[in-house]
PDB file of C-alpha atoms in Angstrom:
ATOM      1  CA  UNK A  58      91.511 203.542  67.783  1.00 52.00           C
ATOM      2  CA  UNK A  59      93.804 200.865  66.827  1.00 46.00           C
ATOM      3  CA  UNK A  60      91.344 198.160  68.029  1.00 56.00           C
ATOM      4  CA  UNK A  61      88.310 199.780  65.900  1.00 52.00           C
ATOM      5  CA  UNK A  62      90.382 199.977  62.416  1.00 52.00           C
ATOM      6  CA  UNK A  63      91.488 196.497  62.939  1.00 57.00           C
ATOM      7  CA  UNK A  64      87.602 195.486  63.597  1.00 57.00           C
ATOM      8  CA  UNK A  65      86.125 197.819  60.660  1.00 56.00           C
ATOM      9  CA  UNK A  66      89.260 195.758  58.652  1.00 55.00           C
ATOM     10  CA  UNK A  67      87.603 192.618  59.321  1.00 55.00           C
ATOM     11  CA  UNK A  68      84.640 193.707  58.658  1.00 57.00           C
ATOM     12  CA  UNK A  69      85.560 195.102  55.123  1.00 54.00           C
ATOM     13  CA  UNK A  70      86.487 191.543  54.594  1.00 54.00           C
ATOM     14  CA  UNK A  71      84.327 189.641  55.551  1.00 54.00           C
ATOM     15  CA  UNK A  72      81.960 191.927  52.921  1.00 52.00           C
ATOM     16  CA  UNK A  73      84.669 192.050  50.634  1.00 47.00           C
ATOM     17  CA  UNK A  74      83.638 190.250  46.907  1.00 39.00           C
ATOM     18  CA  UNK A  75      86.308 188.244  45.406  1.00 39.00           C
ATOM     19  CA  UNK A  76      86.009 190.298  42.196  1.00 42.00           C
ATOM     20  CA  UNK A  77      88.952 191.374  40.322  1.00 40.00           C
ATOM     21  CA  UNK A  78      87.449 195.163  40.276  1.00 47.00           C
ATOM     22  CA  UNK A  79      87.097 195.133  44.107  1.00 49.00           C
ATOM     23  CA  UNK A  80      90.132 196.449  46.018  1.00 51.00           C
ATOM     24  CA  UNK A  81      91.420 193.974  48.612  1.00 52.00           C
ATOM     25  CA  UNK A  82      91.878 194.786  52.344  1.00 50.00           C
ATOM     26  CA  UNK A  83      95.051 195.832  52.983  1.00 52.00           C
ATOM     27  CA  UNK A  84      94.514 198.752  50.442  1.00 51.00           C
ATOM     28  CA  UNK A  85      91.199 199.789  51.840  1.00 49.00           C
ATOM     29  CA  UNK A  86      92.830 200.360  55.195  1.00 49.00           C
ATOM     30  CA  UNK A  87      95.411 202.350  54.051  1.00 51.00           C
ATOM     31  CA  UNK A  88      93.944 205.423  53.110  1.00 49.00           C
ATOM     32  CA  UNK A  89      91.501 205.010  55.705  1.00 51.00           C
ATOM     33  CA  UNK A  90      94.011 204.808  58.627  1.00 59.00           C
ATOM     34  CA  UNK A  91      94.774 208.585  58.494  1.00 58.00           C
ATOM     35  CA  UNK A  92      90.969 209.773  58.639  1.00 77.00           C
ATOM     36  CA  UNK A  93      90.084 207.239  61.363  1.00 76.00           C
ATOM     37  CA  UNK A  94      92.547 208.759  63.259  1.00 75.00           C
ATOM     38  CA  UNK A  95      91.346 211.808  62.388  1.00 78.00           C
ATOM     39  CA  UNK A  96      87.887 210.750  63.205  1.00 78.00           C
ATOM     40  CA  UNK A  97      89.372 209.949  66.791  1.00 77.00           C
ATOM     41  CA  UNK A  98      91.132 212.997  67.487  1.00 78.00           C
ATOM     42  CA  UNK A  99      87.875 214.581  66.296  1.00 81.00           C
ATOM     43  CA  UNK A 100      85.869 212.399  68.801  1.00 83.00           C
ATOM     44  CA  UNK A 101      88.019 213.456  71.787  1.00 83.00           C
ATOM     45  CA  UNK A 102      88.285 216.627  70.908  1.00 82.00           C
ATOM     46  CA  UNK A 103      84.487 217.360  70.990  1.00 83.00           C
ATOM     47  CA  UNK A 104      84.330 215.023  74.220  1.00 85.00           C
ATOM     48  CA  UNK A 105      86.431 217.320  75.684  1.00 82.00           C
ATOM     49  CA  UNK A 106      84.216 220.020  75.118  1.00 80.00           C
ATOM     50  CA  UNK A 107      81.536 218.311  76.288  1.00 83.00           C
ATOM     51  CA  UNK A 108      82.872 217.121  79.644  1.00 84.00           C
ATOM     52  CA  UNK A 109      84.231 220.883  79.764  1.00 84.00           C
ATOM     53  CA  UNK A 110      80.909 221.987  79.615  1.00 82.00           C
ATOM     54  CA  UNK A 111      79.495 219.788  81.841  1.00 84.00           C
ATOM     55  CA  UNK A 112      81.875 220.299  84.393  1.00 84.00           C
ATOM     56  CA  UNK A 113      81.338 224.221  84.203  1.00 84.00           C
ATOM     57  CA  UNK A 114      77.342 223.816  84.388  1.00 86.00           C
ATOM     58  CA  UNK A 115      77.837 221.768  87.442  1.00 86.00           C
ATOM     59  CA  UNK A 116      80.396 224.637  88.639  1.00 86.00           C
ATOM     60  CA  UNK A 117      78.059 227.305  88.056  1.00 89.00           C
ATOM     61  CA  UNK A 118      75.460 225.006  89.868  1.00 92.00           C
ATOM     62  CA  UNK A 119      77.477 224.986  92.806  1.00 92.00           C
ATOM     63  CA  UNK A 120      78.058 228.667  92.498  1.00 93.00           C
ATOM     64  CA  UNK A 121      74.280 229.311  92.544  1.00 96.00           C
ATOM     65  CA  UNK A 122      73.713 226.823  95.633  1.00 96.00           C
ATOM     66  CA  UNK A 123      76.778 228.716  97.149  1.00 95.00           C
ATOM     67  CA  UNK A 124      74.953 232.547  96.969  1.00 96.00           C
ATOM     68  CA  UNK A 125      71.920 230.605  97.574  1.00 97.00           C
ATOM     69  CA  UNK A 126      73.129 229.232 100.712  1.00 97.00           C
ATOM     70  CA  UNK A 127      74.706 232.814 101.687  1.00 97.00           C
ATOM     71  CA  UNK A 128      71.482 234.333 100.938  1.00 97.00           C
ATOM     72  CA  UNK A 129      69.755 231.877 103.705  1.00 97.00           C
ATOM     73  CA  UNK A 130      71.963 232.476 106.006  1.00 97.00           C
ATOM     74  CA  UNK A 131      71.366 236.306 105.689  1.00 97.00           C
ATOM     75  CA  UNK A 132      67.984 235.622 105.763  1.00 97.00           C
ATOM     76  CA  UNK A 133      68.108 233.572 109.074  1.00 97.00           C
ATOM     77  CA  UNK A 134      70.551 235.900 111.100  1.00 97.00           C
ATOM     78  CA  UNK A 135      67.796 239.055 109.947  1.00 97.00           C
ATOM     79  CA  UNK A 136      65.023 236.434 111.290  1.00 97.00           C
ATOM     80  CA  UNK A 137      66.994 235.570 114.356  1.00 97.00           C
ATOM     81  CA  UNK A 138      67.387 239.741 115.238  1.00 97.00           C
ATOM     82  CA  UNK A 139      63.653 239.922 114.858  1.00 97.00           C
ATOM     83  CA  UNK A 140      63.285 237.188 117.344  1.00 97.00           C
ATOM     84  CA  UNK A 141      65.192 238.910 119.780  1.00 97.00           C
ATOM     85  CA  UNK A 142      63.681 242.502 119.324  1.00 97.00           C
ATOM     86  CA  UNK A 143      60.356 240.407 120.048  1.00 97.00           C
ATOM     87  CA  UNK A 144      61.403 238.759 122.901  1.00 97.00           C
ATOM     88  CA  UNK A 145      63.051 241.490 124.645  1.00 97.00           C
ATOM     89  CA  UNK A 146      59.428 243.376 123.613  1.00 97.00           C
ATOM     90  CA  UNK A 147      57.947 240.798 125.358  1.00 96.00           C
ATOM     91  CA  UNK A 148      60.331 240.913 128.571  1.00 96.00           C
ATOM     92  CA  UNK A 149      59.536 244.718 128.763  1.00 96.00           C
ATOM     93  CA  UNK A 150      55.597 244.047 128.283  1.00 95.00           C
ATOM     94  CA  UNK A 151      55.829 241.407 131.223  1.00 95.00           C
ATOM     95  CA  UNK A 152      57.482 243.759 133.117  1.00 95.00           C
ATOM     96  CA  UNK A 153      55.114 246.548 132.463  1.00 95.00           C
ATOM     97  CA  UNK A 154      52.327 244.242 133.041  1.00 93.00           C
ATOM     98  CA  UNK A 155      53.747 242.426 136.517  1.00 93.00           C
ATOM     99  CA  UNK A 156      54.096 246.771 137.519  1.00 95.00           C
ATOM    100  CA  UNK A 157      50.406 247.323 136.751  1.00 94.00           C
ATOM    101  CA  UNK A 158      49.201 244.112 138.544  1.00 94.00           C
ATOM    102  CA  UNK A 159      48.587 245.747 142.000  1.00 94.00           C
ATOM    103  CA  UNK A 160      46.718 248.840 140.214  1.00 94.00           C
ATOM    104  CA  UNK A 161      44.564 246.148 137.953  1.00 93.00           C
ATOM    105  CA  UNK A 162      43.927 243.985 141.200  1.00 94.00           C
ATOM    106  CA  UNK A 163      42.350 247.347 142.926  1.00 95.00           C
ATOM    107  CA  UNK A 164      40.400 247.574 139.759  1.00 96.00           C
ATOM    108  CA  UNK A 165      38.712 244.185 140.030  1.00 95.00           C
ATOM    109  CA  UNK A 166      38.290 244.684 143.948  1.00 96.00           C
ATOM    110  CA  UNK A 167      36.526 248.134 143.296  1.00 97.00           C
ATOM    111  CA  UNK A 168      34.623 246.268 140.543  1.00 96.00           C
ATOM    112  CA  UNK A 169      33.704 243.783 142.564  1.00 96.00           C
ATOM    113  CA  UNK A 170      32.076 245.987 145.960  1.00 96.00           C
ATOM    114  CA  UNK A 171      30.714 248.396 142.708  1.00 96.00           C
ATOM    115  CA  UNK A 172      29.029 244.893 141.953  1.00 96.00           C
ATOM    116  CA  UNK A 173      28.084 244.045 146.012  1.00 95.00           C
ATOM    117  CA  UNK A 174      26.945 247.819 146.125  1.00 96.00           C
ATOM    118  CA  UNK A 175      24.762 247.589 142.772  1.00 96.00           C
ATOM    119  CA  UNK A 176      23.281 244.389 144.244  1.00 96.00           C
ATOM    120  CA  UNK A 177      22.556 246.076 148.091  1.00 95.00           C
ATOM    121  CA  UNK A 178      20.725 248.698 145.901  1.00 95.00           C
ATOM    122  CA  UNK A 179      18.186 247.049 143.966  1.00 96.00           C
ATOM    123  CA  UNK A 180      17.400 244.603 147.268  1.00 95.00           C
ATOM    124  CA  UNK A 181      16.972 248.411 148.561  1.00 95.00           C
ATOM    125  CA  UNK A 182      15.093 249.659 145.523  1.00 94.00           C
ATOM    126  CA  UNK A 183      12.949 246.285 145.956  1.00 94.00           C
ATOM    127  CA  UNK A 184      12.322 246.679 149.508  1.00 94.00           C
ATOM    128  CA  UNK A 185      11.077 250.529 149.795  1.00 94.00           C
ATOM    129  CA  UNK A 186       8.733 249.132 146.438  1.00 93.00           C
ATOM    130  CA  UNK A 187       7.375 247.000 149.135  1.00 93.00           C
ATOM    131  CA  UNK A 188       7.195 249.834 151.909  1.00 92.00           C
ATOM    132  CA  UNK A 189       5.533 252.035 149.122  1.00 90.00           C
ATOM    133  CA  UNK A 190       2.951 249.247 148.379  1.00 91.00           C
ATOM    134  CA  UNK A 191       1.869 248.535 152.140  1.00 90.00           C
ATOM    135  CA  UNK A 192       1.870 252.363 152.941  1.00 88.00           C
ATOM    136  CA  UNK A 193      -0.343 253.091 149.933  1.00 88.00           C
ATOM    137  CA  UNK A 194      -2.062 250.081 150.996  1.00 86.00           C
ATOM    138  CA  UNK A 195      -2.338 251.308 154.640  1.00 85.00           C
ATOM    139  CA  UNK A 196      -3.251 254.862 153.523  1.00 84.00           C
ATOM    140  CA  UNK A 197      -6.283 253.709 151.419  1.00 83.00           C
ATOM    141  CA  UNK A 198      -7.825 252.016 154.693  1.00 70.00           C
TER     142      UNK A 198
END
């Protein structure tokens, strides 16, 4: 403060008129001392409350990232006991699967004589066509 009275002094002077009405330097600073140091307190007074408020913004801030941050981790342990209900699911549907292998293999080998058989009977449907066809053939002569 000291350093900006003694530069707003110099400038007052170098402004300053040489007229007998004008007041000279030294008594211009005078009264003015008291209210730039006024002026000063004033300044870091509000500055204060301004950093104050910054500072408790940027608290709060880190409050909010805090319960945001607790919130995610909630989130990701509930995720993480879904992933385990699923893959113990899955280990019990393997498991019932790998039991029910020999029953679905007797499946596909019935399927697949059902399939031979099918096949045996239209070469058998096909072949007494052709008996029927000679034998109404023969009978005709």
């Amino acid at each position: 403060c000291a350093d900006w009275s003694t530069l707003m002094l110099q400038i007052f002077i170098s402004l300053m008129l040489d007229d007998a009405g004008v007041e000279t330097a030294e008594e211009a600073t005078e009264p003015s001392e008291p209210d730039v140091n006024e002026l000063c307190k004033d300044m870091f007074t509000k500055m204060a409350v301004y950093l104050q408020g910054e500072l408790t913004a940027t608290c709060e801030d880190y409050k909010l990232l805090e319960n945001m941050n607790k919130l995610t981790s909630l989130k990701y342990l509930e995720m993480k006991d879904i992933a385990v209900n699923i893959s113990r699911n899955l280990k019990d549907l393997n498991h019932e699967y790998a039991s029910l292998q020999p029953y679905l293999d007797q499946i596909n080998q019935i399927e697949e004589r059902v399939a031979a058989l099918e096949q045996a009977a239209y070469r058998l449907d096909a072949y007494s066509k052709r008996l029927e066809a000679k034998f109404k053939k023969l009978e005709k002569r």
